[in-house]
PDB file of C-alpha atoms in Angstrom:
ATOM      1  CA  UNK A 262       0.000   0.000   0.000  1.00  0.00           C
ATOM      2  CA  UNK A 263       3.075   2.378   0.679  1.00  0.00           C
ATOM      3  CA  UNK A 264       4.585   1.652  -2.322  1.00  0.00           C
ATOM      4  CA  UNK A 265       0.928   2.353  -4.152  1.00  0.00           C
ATOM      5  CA  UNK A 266       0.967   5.756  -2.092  1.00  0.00           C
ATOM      6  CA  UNK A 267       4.254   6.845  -3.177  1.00  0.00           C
ATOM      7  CA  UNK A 268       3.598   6.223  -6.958  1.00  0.00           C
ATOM      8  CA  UNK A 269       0.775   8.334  -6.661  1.00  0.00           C
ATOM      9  CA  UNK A 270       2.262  11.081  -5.235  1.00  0.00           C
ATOM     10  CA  UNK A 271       4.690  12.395  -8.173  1.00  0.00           C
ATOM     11  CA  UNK A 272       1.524  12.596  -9.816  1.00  0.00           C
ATOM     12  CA  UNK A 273      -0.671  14.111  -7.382  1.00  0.00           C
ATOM     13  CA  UNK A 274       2.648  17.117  -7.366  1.00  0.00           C
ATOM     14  CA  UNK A 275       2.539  17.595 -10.949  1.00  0.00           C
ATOM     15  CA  UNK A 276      -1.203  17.984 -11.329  1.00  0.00           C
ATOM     16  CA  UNK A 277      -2.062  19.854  -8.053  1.00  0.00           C
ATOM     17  CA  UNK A 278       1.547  21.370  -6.645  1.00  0.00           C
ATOM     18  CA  UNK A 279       3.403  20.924  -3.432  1.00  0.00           C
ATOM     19  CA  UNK A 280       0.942  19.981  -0.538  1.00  0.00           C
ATOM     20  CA  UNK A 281       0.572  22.052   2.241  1.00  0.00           C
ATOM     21  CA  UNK A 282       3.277  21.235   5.132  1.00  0.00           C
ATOM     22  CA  UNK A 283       0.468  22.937   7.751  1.00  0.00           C
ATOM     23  CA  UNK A 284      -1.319  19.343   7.911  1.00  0.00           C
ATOM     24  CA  UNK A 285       1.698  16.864   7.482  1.00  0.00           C
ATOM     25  CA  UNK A 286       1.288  13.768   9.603  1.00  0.00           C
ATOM     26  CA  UNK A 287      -2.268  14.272  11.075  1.00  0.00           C
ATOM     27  CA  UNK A 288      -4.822  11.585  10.379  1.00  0.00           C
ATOM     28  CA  UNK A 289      -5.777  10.044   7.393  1.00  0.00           C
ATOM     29  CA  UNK A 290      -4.145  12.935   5.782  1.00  0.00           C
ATOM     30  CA  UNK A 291      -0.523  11.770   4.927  1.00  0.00           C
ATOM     31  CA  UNK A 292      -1.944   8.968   2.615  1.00  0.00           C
ATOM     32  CA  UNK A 293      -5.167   8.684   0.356  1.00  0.00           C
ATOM     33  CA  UNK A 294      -5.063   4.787   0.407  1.00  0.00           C
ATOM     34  CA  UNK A 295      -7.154   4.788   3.683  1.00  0.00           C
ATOM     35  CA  UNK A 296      -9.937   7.075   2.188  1.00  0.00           C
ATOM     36  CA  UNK A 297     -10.126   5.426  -1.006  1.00  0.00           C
ATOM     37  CA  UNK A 298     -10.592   2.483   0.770  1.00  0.00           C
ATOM     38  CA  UNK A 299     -13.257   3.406   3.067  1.00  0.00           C
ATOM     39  CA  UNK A 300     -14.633   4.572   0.285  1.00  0.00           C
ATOM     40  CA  UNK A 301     -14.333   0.978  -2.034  1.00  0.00           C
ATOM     41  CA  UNK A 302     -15.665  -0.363   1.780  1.00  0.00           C
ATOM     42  CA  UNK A 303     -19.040   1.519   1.204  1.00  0.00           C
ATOM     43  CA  UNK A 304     -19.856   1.062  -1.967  1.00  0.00           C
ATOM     44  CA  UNK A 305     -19.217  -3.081  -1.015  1.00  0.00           C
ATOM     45  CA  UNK A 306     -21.712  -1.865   1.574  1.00  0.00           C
ATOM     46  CA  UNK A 307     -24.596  -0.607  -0.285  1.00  0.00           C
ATOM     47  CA  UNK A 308     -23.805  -3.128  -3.326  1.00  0.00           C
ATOM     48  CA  UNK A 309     -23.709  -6.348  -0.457  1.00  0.00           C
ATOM     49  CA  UNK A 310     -26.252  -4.923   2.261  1.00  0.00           C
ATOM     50  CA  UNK A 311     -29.314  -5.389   0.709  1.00  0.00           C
ATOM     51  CA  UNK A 312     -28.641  -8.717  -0.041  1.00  0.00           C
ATOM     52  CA  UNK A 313     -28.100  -9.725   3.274  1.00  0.00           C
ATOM     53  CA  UNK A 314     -31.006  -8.226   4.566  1.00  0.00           C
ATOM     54  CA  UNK A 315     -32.871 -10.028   2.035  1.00  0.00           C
ATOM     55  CA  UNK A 316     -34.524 -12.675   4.356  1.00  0.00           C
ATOM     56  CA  UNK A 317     -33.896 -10.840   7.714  1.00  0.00           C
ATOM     57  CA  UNK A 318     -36.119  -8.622   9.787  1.00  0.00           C
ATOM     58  CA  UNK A 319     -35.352  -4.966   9.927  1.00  0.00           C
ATOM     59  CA  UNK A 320     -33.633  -3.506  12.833  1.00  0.00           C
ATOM     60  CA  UNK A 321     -35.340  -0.742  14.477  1.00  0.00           C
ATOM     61  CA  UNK A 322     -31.573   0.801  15.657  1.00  0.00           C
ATOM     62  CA  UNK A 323     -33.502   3.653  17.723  1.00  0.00           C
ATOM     63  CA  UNK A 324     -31.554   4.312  20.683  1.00  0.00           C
ATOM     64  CA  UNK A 325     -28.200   3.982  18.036  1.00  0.00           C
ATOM     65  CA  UNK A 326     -29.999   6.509  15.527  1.00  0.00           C
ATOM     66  CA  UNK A 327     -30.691   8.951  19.608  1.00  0.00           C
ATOM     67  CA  UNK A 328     -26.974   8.941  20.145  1.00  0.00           C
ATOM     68  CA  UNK A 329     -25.668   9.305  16.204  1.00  0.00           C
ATOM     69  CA  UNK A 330     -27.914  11.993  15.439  1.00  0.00           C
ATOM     70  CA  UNK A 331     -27.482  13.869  18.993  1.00  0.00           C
ATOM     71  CA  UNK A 332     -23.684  13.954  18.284  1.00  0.00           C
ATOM     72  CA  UNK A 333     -23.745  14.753  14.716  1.00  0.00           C
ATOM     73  CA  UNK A 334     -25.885  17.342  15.731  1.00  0.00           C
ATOM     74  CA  UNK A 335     -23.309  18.739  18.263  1.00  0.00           C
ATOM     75  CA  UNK A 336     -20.485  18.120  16.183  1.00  0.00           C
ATOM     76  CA  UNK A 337     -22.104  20.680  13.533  1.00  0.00           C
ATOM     77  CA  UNK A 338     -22.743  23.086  15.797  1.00  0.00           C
ATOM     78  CA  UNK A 339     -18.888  22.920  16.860  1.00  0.00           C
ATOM     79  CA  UNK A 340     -17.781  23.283  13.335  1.00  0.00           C
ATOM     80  CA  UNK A 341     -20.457  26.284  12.918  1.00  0.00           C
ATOM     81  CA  UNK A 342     -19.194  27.653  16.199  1.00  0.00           C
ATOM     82  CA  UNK A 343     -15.512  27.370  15.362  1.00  0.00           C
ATOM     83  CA  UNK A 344     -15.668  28.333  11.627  1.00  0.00           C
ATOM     84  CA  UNK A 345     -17.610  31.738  12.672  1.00  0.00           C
ATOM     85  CA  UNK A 346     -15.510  32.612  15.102  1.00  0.00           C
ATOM     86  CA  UNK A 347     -12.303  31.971  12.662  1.00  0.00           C
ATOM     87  CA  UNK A 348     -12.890  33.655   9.828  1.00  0.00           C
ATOM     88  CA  UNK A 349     -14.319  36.750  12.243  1.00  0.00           C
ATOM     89  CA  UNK A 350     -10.648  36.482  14.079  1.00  0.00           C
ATOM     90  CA  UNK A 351      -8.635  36.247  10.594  1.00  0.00           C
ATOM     91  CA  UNK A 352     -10.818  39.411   9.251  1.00  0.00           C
ATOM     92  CA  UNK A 353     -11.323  37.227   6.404  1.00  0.00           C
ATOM     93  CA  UNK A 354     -12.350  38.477   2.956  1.00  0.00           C
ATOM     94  CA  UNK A 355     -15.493  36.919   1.698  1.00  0.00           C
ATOM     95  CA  UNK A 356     -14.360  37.582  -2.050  1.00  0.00           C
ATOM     96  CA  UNK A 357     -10.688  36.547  -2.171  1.00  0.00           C
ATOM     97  CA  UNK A 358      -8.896  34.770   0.802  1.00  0.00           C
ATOM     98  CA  UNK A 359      -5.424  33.567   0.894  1.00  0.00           C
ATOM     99  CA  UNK A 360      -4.488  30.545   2.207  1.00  0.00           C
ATOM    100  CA  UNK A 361      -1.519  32.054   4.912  1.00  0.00           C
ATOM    101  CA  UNK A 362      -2.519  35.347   5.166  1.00  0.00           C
ATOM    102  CA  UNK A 363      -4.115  34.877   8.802  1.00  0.00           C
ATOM    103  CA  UNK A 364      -1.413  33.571  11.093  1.00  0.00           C
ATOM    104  CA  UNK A 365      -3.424  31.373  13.482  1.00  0.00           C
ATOM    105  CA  UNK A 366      -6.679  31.871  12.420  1.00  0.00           C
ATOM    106  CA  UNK A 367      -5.822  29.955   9.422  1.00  0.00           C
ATOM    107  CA  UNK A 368      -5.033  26.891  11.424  1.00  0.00           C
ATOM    108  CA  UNK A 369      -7.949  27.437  13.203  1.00  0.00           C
ATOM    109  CA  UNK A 370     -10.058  27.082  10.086  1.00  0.00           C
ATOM    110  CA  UNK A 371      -7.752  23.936   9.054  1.00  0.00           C
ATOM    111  CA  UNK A 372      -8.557  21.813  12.240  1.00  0.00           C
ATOM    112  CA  UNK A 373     -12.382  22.582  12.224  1.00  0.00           C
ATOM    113  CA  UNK A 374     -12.108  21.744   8.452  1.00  0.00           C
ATOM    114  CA  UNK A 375     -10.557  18.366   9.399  1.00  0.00           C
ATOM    115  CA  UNK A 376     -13.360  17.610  11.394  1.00  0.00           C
ATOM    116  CA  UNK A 377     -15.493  18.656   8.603  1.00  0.00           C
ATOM    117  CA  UNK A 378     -13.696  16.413   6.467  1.00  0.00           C
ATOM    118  CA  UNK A 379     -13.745  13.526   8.928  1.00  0.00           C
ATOM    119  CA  UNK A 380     -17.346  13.656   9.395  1.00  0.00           C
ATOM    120  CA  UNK A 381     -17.622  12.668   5.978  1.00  0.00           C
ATOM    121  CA  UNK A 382     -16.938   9.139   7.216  1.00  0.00           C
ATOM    122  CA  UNK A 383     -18.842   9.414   9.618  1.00  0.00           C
ATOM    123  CA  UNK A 384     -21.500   9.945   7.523  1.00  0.00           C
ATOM    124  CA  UNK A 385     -21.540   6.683   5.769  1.00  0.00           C
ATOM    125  CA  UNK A 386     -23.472   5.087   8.699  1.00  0.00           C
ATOM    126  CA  UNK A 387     -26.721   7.174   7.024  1.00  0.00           C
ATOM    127  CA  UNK A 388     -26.636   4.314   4.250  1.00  0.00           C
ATOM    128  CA  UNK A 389     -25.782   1.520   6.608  1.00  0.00           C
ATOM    129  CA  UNK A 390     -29.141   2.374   8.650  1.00  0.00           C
ATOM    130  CA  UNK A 391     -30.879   2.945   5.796  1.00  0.00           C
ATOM    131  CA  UNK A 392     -29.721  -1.098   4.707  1.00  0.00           C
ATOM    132  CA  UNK A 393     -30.669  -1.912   8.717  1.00  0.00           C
ATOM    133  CA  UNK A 394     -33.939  -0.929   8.609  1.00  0.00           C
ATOM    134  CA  UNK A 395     -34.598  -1.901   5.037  1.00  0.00           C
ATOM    135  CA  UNK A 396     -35.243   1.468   3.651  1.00  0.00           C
ATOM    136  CA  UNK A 397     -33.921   1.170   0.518  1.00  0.00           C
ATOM    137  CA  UNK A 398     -36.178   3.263  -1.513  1.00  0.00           C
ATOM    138  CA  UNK A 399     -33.990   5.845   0.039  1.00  0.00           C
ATOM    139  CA  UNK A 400     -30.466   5.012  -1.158  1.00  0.00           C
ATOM    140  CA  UNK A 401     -30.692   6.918  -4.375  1.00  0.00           C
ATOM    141  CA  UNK A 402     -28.479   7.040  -7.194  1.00  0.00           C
ATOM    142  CA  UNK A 403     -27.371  11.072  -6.050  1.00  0.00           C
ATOM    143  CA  UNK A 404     -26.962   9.915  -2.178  1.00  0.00           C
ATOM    144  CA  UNK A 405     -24.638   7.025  -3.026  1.00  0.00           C
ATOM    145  CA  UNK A 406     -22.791   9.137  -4.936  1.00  0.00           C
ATOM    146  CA  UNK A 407     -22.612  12.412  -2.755  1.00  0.00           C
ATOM    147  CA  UNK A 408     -21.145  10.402   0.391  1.00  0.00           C
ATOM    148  CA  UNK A 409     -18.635   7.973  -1.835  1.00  0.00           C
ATOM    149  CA  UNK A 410     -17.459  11.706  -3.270  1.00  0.00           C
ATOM    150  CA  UNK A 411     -17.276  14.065  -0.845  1.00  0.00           C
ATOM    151  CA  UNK A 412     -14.422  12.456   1.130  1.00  0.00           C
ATOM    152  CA  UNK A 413     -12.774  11.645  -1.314  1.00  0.00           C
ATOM    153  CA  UNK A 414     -13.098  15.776  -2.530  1.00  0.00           C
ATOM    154  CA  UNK A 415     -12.189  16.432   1.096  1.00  0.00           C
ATOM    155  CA  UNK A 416      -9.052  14.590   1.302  1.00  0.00           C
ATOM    156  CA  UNK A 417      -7.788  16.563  -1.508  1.00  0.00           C
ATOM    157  CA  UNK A 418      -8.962  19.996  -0.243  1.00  0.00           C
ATOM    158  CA  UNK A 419      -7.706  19.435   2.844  1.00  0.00           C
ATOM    159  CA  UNK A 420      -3.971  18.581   1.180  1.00  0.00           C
ATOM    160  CA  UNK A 421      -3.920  21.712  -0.778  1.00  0.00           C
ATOM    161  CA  UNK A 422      -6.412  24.335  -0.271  1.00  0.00           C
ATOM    162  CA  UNK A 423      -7.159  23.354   3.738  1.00  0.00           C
ATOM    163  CA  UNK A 424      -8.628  27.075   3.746  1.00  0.00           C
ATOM    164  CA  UNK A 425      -9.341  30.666   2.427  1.00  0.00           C
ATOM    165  CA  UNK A 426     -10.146  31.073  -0.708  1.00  0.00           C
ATOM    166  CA  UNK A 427      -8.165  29.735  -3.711  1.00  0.00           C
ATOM    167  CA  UNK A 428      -6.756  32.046  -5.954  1.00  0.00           C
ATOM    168  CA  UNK A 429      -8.146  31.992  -9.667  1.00  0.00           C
ATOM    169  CA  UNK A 430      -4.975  34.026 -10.758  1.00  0.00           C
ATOM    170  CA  UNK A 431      -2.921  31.671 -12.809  1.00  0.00           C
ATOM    171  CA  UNK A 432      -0.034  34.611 -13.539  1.00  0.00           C
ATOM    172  CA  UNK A 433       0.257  34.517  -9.781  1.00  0.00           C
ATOM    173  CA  UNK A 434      -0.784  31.346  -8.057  1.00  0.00           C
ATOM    174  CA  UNK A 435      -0.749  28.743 -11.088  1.00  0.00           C
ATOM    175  CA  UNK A 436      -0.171  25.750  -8.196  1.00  0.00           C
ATOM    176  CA  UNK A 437      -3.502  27.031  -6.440  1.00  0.00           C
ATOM    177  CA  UNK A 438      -5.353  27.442  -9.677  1.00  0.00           C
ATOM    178  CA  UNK A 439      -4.986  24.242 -10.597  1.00  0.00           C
ATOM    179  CA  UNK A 440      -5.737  22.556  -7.485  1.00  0.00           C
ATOM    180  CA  UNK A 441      -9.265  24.824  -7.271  1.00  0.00           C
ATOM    181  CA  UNK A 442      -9.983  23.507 -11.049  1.00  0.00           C
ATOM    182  CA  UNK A 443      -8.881  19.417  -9.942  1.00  0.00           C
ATOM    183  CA  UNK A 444     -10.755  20.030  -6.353  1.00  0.00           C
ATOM    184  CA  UNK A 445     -13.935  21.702  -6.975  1.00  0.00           C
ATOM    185  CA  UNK A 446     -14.528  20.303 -10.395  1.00  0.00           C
ATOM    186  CA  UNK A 447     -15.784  16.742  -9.552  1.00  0.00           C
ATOM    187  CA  UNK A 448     -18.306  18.312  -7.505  1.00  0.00           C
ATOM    188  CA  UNK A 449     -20.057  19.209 -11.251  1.00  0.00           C
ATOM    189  CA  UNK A 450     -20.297  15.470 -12.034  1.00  0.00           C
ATOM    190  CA  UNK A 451     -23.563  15.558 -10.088  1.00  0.00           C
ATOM    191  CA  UNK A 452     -25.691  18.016 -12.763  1.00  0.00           C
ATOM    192  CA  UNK A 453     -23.969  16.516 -16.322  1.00  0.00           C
ATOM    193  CA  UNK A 454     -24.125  12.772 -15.966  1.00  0.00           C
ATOM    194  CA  UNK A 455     -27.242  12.046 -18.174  1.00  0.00           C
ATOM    195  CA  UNK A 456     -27.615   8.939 -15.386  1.00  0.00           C
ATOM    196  CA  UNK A 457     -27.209  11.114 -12.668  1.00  0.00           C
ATOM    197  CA  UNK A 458     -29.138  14.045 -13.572  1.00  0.00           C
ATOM    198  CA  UNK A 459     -31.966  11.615 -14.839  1.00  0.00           C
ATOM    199  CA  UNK A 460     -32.164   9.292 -11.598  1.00  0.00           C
ATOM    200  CA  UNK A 461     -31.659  10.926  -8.581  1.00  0.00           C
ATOM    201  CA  UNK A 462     -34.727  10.213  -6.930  1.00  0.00           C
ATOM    202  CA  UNK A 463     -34.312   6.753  -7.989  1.00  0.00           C
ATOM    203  CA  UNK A 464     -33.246   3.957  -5.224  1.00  0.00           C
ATOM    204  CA  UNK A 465     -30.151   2.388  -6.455  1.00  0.00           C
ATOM    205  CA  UNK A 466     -30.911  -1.099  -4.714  1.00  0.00           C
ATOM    206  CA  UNK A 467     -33.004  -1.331  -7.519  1.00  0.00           C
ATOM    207  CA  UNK A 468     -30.415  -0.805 -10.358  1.00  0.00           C
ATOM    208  CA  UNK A 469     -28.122  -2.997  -8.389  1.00  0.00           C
ATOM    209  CA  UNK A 470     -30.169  -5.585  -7.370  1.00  0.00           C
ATOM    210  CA  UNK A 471     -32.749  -6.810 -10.664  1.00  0.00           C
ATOM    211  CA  UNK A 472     -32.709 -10.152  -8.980  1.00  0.00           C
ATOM    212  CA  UNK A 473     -34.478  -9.529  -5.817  1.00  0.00           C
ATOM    213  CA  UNK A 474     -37.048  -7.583  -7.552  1.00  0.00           C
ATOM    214  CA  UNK A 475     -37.417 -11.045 -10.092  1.00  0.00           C
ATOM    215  CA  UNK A 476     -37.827 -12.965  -7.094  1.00  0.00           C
ATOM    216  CA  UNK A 477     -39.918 -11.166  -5.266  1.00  0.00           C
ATOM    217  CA  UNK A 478     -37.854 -10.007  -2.767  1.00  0.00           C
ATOM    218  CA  UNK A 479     -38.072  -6.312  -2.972  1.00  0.00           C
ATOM    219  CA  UNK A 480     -42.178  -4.653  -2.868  1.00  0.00           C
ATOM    220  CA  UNK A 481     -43.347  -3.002  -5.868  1.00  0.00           C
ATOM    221  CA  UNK A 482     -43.777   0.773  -5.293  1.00  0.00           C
ATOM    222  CA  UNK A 483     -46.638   2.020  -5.609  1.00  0.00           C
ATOM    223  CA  UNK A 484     -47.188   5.127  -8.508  1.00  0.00           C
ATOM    224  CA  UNK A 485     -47.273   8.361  -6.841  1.00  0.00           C
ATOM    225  CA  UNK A 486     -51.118   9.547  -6.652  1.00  0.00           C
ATOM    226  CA  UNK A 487     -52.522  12.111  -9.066  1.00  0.00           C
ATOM    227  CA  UNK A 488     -53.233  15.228  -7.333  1.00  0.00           C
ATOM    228  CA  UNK A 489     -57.091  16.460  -7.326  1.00  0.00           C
ATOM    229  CA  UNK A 490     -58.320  18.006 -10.575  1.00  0.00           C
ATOM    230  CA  UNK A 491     -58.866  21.253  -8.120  1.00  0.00           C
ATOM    231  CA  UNK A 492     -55.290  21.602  -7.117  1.00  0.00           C
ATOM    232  CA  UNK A 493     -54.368  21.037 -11.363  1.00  0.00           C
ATOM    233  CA  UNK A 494     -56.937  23.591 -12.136  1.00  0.00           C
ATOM    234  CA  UNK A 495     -54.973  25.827 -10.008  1.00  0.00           C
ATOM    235  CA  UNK A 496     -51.573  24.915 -11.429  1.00  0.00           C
ATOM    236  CA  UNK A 497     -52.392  25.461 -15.088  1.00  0.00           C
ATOM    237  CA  UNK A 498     -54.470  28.786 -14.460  1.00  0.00           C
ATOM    238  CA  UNK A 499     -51.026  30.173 -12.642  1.00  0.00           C
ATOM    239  CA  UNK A 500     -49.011  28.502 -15.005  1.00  0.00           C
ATOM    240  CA  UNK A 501     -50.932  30.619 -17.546  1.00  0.00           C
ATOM    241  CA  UNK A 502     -51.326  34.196 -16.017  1.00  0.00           C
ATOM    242  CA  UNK A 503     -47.550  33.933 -15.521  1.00  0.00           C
ATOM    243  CA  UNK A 504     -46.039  33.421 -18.508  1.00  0.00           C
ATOM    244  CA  UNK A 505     -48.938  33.399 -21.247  1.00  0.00           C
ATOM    245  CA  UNK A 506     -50.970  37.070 -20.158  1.00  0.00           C
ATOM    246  CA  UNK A 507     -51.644  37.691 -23.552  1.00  0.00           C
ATOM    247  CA  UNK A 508     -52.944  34.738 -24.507  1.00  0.00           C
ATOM    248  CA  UNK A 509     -55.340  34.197 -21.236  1.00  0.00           C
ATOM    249  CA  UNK A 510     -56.719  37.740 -22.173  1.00  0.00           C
ATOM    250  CA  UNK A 511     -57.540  37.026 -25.737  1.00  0.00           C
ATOM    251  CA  UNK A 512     -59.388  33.766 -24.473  1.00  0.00           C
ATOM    252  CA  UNK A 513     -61.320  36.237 -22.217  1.00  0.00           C
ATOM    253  CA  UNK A 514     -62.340  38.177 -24.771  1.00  0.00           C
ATOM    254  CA  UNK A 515     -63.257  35.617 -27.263  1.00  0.00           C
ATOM    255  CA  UNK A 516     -65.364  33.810 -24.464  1.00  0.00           C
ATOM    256  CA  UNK A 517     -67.045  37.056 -23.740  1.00  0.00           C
ATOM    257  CA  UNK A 518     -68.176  38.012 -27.458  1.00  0.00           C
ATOM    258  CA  UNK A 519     -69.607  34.409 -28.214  1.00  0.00           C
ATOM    259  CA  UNK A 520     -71.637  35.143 -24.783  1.00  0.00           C
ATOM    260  CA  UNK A 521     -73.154  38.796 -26.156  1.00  0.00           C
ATOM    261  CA  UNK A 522     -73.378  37.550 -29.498  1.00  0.00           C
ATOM    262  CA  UNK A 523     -76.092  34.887 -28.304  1.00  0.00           C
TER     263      UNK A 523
END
């Protein structure tokens, strides 16, 4: 795995630049083997889950979901806490923020965004109680694919851009242009990917897993219900008075000359 690491890393310099030394040796940073895979781990997960829960009851997992959503909940409001506080120390500029112009309040920033970042795996146990409790109608094509990313995006922002702003100034700061451009660009993938953008209500155990639904294993779902003809009649007459005026009123009119000309 070492040896896997270091090949990487020439690569990683020439596309990105020199990581920054500010978060050398703290965890899970050093080395993107670990987070790639965790992530390989969870996609096993959601891919293997259902399957075993196939013929087993669901768990209920409330007094786990208590405790993970109580400190979830209080680790955001840390982050919140500690990220407002920052950037109001640093001065920072909303518009254009360098990444060392803000002595300690940078590294401030830096450690809450490590937590940030590590909450990301964290996060992952959303989809394993989803498989638990057999809700797989929501493990969508777009939430698979938001957790299985954004740690991944994470480990790479926190390597090279761990905070202010990047710079979009390639005369000046060509290393931090290109690592805003190979960062923040993946996070696009989730509007252009005709699968993507077409599915993302759609429960992946379903693409995934044809043969339970053959065998009866997974419920059909029912169509959603058609709302009443009231609530459509609404709708349409909106729909129409906002962006077709003209043509409502010439309707009017017509309606109200065949009525005087009878």
């Amino acid at each position: 795995m070492e040896n896997f690491d270091a090949s990487l890393s020439p690569y990683f310099k020439a596309l990105l630049g020199t990581r920054d030394t500010r978060v050398k040796g703290w965890f899970l940073l050093d080395n993107y083997i670990p987070t790639l895979v965790c992530s390989i781990i969870y996609l096993l997960i959601v891919w293997l889950g259902p399957k075993y829960m196939k013929n087993r009851p669901p768990f209920s997992c409330r007094g786990i979901l208590v405790v993970y959503n109580l400190g979830l909940t209080l680790l955001s409001l840390y982050m919140f806490f500690e990220l407002v506080t920052g950037v109001w120390e640093g001065q920072y500029n909303f518009f254009c923020q360098g990444t060392r112009s803000a002595g300690e309040s940078d590294m401030k920033i830096i450690r809450v965004l490590w937590w940030y970042y590590f909450s990301k795996l964290i996060e992952f146990m959303d989809t394993f109680f989803f498989i638990l409790r057999k809700n797989n109608h929501q493990i969508t094509v777009l939430h698979v694919y938001h957790h299985a990313s954004m740690l991944n995006i994470w480990w790479f922002v926190m390597n090279w851009v761990p905070c202010g702003h990047s710079s979009v100034r390639a005369d000046n700061h060509p290393d931090h242009l290109r690592g805003h451009l190979a960062v923040y660009l993946p996070s696009w993938l989730v509007v252009f990917p005709d699968r993507i953008h077409d599915f993302p209500d759609c429960s992946l155990h379903k693409l995934l897993h044809t043969d339970l639904q053959q065998e009866g294993g997974l419920p059909e779902e029912r169509p959603p219900e058609r709302p009443p003809e009231w609530v459509c009649g609404c709708c349409e007459r909106t729909h129409q008075q906002l962006f077709f005026p003209g043509k409502q009123c010439e309707a009017k009119e017509a309606t109200e000359g065949l009525k005087s000309g009878s």
